Tab-separated table of C-alpha atoms in Angstrom:
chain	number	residue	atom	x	y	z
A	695	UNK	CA	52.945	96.306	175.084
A	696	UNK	CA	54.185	94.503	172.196
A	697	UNK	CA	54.196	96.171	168.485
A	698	UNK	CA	51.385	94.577	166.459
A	699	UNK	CA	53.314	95.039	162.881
A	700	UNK	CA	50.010	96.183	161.001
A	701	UNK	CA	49.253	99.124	162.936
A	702	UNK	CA	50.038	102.679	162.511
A	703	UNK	CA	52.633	104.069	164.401
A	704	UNK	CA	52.067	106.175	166.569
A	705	UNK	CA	54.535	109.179	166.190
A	706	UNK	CA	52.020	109.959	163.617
A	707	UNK	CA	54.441	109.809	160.633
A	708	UNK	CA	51.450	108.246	158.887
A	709	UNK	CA	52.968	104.861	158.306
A	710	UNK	CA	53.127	101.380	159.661
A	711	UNK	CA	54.662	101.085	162.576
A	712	UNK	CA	57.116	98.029	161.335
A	713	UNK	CA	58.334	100.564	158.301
A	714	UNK	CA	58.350	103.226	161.315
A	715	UNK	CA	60.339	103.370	164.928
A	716	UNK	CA	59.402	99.506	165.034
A	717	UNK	CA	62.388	98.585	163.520
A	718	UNK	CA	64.544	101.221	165.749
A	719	UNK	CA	62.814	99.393	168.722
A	720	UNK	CA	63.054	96.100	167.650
A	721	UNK	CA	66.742	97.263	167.184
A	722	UNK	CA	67.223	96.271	163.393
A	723	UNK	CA	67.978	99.881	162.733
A	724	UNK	CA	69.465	102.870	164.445
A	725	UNK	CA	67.397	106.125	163.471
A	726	UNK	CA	69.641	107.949	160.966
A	727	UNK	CA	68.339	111.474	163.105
A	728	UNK	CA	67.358	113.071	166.080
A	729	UNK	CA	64.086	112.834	164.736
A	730	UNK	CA	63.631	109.748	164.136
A	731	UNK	CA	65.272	108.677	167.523
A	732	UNK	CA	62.635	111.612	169.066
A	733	UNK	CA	59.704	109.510	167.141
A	734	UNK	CA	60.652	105.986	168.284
A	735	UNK	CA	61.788	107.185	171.627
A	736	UNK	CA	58.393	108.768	171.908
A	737	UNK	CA	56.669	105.087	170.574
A	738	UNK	CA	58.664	103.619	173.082
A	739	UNK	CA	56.531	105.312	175.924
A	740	UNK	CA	53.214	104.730	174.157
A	741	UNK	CA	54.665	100.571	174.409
A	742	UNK	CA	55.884	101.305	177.568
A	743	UNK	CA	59.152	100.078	175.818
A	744	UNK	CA	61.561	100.925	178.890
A	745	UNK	CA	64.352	98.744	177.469
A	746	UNK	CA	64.610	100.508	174.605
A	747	UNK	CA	64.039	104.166	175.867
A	748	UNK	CA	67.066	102.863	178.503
A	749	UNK	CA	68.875	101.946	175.826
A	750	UNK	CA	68.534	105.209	173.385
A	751	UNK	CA	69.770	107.279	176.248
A	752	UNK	CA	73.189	108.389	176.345
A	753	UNK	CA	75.171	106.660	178.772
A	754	UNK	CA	76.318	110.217	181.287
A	755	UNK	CA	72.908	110.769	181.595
A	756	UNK	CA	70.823	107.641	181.461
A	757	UNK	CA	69.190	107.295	184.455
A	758	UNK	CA	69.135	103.337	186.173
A	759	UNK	CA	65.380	102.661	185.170
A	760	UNK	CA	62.463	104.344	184.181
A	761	UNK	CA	59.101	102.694	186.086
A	762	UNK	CA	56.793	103.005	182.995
A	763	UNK	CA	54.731	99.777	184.073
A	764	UNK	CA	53.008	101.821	186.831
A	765	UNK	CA	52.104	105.016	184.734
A	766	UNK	CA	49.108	105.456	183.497
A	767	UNK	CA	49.277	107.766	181.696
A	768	UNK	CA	48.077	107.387	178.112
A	769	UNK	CA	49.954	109.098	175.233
A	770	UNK	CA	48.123	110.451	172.519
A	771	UNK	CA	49.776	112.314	170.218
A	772	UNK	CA	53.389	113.639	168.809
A	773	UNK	CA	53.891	117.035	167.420
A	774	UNK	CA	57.149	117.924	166.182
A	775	UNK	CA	57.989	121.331	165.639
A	776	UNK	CA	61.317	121.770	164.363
A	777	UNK	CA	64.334	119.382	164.190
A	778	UNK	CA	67.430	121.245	163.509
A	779	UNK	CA	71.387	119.785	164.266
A	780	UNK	CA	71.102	117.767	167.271
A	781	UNK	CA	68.314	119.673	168.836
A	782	UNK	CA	64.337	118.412	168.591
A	783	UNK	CA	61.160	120.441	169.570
A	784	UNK	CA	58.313	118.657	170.290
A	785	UNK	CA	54.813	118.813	171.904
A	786	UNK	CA	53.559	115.726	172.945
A	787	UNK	CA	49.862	115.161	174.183
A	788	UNK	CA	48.895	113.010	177.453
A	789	UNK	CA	46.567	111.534	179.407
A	790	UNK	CA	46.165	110.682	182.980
A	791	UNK	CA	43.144	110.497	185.814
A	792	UNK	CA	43.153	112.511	188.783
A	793	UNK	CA	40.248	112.710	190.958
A	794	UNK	CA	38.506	109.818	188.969
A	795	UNK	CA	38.541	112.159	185.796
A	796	UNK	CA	40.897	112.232	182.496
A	797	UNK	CA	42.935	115.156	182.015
A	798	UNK	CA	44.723	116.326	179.151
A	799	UNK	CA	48.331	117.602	179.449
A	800	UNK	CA	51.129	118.583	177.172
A	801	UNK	CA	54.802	117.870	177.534
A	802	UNK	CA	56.713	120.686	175.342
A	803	UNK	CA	60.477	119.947	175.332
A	804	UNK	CA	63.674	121.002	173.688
A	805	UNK	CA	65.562	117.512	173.167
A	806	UNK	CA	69.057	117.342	172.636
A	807	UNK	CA	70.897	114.310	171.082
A	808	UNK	CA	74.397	113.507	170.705
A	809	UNK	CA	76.297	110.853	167.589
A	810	UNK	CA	78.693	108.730	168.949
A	811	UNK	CA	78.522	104.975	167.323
A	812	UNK	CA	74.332	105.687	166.288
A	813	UNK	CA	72.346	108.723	167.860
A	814	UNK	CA	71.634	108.637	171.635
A	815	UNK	CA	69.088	111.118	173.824
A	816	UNK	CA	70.894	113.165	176.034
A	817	UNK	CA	68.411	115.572	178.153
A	818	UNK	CA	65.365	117.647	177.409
A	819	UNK	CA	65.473	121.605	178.072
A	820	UNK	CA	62.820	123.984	178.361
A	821	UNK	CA	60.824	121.346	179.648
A	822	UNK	CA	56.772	122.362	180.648
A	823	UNK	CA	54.326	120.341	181.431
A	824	UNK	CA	50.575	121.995	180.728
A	825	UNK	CA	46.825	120.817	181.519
A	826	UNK	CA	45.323	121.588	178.653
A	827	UNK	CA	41.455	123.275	177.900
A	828	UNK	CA	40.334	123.969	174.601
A	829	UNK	CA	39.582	127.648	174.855
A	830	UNK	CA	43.851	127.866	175.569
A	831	UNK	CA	46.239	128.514	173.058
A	832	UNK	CA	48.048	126.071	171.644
A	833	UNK	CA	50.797	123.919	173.357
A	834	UNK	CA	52.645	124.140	169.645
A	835	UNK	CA	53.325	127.592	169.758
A	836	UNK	CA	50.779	128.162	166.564
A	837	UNK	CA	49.439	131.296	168.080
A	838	UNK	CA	46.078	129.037	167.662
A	839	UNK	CA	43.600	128.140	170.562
A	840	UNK	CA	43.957	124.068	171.218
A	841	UNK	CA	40.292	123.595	169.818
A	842	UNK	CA	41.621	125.126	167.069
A	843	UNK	CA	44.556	123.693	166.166
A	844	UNK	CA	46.101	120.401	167.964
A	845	UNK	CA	42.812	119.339	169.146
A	846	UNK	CA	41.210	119.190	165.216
A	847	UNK	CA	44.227	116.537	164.051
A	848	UNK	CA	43.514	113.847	166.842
């Protein structure tokens, strides 16, 4: 899906994407963070973008392709929820249809980047993957139920 410079982008920073990760995945910038290389990496999969998600993965553990074309899943949000050293939390919000219905998920993950020449992803801990209801609590960790919390900022 190619980047349409006048939208927003959709890591949610609240600006355009081409003042955003667009220009991390157009590759006229490297993000100066983990981050920002979280954010684009994370616009990258809402393009379906899997040169440059190939490409902002470290090279010992980068697998040989990523087969985004046939997903369907539909991101829908980023929450970050802290970004300390080389280490990212983040919640990030999904669709997908099973049994000719949409269901929402959650992908919480740890991220861990390393510096070398510009940052580079290098594997996600604590990885869980969640269907989500609204009367559950929150996939951030807020102490919140979804409906109120995550769910009221989409």
């Amino acid at each position: 899906m190619p980047i349409k410079k006048e939208q927003a982008c959709p890591c949610g920073s609240g600006q355009l994407i081409k003042y955003c990760c667009g220009k991390y995945i157009n590759y006229s910038q490297y993000p100066d963070t983990p981050e920002q290389l979280m954010r684009s990496r994370y616009t990258a999969y809402v393009l379906k973008n899997e040169e440059y998600l190939i490409n902002s993965w470290h090279q010992s553990t980068r697998p040989p392709s990523i087969e985004l074309q046939s997903d369907t899943s539909k991101w829908k949000k980023l929450k970050i929820i802290s970004a300390l050293g080389n280490k990212v939390q983040f919640v990030a919000y999904f669709e997908t249809i099973m049994n000719a219905k949409e269901h929402l998920f959650s992908l919480y993950e740890e991220s861990l980047f390393i510096k070398e020449d510009h940052w580079f992803y290098l594997e996600g801990n604590d990885l869980k993957t969640t269907e989500i209801t609204k009367n559950m609590p929150c996939p951030c960790r807020s102490g919140k139920k979804y409906k109120r919390c995550c769910a009221t900022e989409t």
